[in-house]
mmCIF file of C-alpha atoms in Angstrom:
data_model
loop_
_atom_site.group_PDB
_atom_site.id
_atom_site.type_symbol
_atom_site.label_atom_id
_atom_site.label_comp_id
_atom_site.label_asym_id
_atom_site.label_seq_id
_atom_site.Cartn_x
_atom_site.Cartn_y
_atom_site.Cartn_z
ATOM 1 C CA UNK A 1 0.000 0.000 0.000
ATOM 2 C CA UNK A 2 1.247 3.597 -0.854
ATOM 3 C CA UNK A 3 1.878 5.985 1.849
ATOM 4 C CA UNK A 4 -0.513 8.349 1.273
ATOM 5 C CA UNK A 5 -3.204 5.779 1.213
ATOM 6 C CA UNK A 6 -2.128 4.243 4.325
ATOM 7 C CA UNK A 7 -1.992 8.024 5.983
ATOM 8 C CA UNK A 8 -5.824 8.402 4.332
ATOM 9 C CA UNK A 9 -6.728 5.807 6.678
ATOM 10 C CA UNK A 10 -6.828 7.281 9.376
ATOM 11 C CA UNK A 11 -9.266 10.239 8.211
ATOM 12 C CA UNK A 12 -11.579 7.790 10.316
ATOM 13 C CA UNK A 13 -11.805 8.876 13.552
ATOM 14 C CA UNK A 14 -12.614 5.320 15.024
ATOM 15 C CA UNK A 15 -9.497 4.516 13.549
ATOM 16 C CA UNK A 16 -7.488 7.277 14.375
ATOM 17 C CA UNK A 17 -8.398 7.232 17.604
ATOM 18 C CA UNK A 18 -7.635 3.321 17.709
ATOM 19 C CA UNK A 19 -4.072 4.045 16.329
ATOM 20 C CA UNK A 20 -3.413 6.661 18.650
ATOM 21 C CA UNK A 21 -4.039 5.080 21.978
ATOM 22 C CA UNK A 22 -1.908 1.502 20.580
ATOM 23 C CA UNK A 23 1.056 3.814 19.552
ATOM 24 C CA UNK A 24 0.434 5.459 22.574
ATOM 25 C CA UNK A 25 0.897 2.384 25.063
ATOM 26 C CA UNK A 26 4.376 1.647 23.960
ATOM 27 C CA UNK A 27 3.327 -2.218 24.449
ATOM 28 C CA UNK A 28 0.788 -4.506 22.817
ATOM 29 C CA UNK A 29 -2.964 -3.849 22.783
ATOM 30 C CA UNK A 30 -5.734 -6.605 23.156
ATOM 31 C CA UNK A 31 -8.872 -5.708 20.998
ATOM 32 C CA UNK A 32 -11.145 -5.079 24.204
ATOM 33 C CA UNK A 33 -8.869 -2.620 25.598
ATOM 34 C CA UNK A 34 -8.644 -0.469 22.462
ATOM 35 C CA UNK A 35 -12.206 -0.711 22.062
ATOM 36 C CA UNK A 36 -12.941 0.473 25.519
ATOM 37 C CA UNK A 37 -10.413 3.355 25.034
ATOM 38 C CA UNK A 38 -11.657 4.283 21.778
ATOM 39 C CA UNK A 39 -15.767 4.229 23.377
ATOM 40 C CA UNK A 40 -16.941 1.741 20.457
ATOM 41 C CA UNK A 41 -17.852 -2.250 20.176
ATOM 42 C CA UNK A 42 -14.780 -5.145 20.126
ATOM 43 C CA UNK A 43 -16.368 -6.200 16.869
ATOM 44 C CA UNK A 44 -15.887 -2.793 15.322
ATOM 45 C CA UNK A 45 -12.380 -1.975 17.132
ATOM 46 C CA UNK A 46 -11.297 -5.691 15.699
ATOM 47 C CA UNK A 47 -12.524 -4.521 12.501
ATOM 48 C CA UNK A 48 -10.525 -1.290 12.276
ATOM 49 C CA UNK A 49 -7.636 -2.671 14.033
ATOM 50 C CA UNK A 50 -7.179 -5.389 11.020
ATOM 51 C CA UNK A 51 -7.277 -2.446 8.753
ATOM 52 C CA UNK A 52 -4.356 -0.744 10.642
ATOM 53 C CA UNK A 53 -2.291 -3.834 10.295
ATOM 54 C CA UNK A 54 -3.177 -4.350 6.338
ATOM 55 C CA UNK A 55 -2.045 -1.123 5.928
ATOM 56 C CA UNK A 56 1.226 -1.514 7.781
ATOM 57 C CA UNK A 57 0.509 0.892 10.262
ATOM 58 C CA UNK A 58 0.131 -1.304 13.283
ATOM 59 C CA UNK A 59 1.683 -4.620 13.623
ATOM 60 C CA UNK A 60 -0.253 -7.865 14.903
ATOM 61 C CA UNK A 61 0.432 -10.955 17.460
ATOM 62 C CA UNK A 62 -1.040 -13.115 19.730
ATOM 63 C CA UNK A 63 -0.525 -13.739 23.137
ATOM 64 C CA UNK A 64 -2.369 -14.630 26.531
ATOM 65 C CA UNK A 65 -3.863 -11.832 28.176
ATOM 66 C CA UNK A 66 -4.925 -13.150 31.479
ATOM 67 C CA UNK A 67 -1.114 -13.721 32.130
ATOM 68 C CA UNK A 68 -1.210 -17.400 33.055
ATOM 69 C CA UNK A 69 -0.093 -20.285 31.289
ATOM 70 C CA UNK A 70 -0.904 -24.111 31.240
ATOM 71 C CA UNK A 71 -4.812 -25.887 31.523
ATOM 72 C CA UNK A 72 -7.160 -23.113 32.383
ATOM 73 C CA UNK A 73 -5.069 -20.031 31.082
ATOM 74 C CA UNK A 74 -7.576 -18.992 27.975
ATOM 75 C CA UNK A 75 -6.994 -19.264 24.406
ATOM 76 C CA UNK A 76 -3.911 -16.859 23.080
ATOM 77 C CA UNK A 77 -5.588 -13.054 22.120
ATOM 78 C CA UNK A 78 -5.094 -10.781 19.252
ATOM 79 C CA UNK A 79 -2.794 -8.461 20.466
ATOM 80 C CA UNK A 80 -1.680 -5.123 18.605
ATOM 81 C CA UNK A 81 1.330 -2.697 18.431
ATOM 82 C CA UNK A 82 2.683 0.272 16.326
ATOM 83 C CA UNK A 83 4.280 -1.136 13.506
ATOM 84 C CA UNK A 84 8.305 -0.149 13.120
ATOM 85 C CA UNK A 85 7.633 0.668 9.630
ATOM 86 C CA UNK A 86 7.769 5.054 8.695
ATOM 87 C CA UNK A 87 4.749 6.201 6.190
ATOM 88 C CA UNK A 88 5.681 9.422 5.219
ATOM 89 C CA UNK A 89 3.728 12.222 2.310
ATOM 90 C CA UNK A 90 5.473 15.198 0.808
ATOM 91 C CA UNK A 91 3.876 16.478 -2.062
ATOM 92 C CA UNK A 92 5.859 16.934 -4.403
ATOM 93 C CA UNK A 93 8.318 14.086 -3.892
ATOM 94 C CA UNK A 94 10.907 15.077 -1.624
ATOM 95 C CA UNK A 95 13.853 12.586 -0.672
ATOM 96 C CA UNK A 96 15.601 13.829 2.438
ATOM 97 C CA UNK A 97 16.314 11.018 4.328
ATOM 98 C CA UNK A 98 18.652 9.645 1.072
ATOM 99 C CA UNK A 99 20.415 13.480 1.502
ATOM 100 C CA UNK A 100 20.701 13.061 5.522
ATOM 101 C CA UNK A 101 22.255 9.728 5.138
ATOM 102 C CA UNK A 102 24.949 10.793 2.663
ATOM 103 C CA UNK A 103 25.437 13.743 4.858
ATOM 104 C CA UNK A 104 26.010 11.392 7.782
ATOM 105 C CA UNK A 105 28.462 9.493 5.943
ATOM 106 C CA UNK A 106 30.534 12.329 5.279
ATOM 107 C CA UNK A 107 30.422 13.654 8.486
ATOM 108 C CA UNK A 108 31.391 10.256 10.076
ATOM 109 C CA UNK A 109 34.149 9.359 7.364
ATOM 110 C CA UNK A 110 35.694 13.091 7.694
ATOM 111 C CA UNK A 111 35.493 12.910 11.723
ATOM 112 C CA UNK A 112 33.254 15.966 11.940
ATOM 113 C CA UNK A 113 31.581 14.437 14.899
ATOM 114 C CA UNK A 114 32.587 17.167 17.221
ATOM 115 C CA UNK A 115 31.390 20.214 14.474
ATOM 116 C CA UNK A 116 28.216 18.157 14.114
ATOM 117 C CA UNK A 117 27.632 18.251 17.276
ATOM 118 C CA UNK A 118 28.653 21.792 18.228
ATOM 119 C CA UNK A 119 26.214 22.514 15.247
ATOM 120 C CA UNK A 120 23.606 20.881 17.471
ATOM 121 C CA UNK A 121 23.936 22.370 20.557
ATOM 122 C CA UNK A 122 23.812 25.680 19.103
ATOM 123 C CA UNK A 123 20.507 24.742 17.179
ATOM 124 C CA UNK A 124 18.972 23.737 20.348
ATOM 125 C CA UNK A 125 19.986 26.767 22.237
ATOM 126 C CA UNK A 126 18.397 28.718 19.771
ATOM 127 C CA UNK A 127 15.129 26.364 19.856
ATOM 128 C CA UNK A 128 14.754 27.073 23.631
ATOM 129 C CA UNK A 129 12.536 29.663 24.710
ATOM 130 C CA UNK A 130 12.999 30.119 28.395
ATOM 131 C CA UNK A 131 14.693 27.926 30.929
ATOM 132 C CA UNK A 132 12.538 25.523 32.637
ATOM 133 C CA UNK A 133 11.911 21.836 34.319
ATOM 134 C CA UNK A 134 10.943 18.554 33.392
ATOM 135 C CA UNK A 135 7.105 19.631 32.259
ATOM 136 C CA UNK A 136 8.100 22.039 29.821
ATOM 137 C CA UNK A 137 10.928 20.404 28.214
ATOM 138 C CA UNK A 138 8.299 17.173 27.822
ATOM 139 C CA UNK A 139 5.545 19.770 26.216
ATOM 140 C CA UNK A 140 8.745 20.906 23.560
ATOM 141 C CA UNK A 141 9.595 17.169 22.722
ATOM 142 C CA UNK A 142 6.181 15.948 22.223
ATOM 143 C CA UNK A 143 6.003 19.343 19.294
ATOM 144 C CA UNK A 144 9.365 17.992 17.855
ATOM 145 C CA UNK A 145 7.723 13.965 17.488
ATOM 146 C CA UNK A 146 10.301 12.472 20.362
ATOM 147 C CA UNK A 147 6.570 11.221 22.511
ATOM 148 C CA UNK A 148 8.255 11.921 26.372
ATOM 149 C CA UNK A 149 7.302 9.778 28.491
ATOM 150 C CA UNK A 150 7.433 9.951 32.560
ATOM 151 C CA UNK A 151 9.020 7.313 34.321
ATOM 152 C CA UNK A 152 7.414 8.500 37.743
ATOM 153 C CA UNK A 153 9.069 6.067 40.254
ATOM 154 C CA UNK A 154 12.383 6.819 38.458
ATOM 155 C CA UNK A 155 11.968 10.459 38.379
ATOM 156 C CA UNK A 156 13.301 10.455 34.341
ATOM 157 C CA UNK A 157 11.499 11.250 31.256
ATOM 158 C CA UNK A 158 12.302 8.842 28.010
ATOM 159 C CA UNK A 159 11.610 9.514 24.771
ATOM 160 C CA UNK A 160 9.348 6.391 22.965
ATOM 161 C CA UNK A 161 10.473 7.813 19.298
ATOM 162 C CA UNK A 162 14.153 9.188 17.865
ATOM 163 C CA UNK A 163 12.835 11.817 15.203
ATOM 164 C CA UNK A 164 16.348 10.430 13.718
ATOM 165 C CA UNK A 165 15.939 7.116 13.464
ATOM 166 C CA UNK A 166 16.508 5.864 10.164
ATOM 167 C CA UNK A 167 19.849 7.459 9.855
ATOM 168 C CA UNK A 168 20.506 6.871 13.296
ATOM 169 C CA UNK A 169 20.312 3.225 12.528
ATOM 170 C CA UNK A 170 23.091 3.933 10.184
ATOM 171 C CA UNK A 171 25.007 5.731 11.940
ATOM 172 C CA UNK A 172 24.384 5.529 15.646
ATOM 173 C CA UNK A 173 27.551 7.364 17.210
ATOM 174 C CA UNK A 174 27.058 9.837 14.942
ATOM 175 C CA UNK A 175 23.563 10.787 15.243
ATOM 176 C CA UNK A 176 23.300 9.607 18.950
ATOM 177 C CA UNK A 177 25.581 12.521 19.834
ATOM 178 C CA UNK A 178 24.278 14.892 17.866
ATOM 179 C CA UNK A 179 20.612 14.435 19.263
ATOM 180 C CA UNK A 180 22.489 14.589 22.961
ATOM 181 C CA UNK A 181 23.884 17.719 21.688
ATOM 182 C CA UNK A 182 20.892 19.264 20.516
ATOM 183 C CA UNK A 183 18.826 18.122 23.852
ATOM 184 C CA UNK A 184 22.131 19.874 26.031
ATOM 185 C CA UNK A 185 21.390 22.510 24.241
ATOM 186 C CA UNK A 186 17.779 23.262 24.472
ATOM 187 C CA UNK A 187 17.931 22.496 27.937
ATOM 188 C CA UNK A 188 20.894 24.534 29.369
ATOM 189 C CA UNK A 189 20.856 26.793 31.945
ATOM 190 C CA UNK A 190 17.220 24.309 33.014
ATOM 191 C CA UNK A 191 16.284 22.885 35.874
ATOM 192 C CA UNK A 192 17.003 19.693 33.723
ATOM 193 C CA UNK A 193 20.096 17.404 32.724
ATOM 194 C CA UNK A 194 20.363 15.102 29.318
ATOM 195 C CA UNK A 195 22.207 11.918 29.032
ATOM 196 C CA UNK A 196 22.365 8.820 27.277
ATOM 197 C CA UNK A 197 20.452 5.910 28.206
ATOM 198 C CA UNK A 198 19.986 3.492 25.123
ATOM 199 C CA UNK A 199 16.993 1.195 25.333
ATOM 200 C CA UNK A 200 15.838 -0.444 22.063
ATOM 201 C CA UNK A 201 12.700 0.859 21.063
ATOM 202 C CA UNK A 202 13.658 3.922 22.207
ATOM 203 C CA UNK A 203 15.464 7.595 21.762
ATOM 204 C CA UNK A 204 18.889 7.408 23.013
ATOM 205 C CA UNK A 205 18.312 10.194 25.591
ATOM 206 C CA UNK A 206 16.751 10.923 28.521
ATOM 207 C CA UNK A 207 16.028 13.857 30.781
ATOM 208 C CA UNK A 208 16.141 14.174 34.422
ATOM 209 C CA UNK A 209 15.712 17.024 36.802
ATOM 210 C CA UNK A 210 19.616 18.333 37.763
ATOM 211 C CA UNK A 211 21.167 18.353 41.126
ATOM 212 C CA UNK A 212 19.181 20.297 43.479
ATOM 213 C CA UNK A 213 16.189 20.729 41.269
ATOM 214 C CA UNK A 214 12.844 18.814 41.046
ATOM 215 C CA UNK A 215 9.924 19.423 38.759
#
């Protein structure tokens, strides 16, 4: 399916709203949950839900819900998740992720890691608006795509998308440090530290309130 037809989709609002609370979770959704969350019938939720994951924007599996195993545990449910694959519409064509990735590669074969990253730092000072804690720097993330996420009992704030992600996958030092870079520099002079913490699934950095500062 093209991209733009797969985007179309979700001019439903059953369905967007379905596709919003799965990519939401971070985790896999049974049918009855999403149908609950989205206020309309299992049948219809199952119904949409398919149609997410024929479009490749949602990704399928099964899996026991009840969270037992052996005699008595229930039949395996249809469980759902965003899928890993990027839909993206420019009209007219435009290929910038082929120009960022050649970019990359001359950065990293020229060791301009350091000017790349100097690069960044000054582009996120000049993103930041006014100092502040771990609630504003969340509200400018979630405007950029990165999806913060509080980790409550840890006191951090992770990021469930990299906005850089395919060429990060290419070039991970690279791009790695130049988010961390762009990130130290939105937030300086904040209430709020950056560092790395690689998870898969997941942005490379988090944020946590500095030394003598809460949120």
């Amino acid at each position: 399916m093209e991209d733009i037809d797969a985007i179309a989709l979700l001019q439903d609002p059953v369905r967007r709203r379905l596709y919003e609370y799965v990519a939401a979770r971070g985790r896999e959704v049974g049918r009855n949950e999403a149908a609950e969350a989205a206020g309309v019938a299992r049948t219809l939720a199952a119904f949409h839900l398919d149609k997410l994951v024929d479009a490749g924007l949602l990704e399928a599996g099964s899996r026991r819900l009840t969270g037992r195993s052996g005699p008595g545990a229930g039949r395996p449910a249809k469980v759902y998740r965003r899928s890993a694959v990027e839909r993206a519409v420019s009209v007219p064509g435009r290929d910038y992720r082929t120009a960022a990735g050649l970019l990359a590669e001359a950065a990293e074969s020229a060791g301009l890691d350091m000017e790349l990253q100097d690069a960044a730092r000054r582009r996120g000072r000049a993103l930041r608006e006014r100092p502040g804690g771990i609630g504003e720097l969340a509200e400018v993330l979630a405007e950029r795509g990165y999806e913060p996420v509080r980790d409550e009992e840890a006191g951090v704030l992770r990021m469930r998308n990299c906005p850089f992600h395919a060429v990060a996958e290419q070039f991970p030092p690279l791009v790695c440090g130049m988010n961390l870079a762009l990130l130290e520099g939105l937030t300086e002079g904040s209430a709020v530290r950056v560092r790395m913490d690689p998870r898969p699934g997941w942005c490379c950095v988090a944020a946590e309130p500095s030394k003598n500062n809460q949120d």
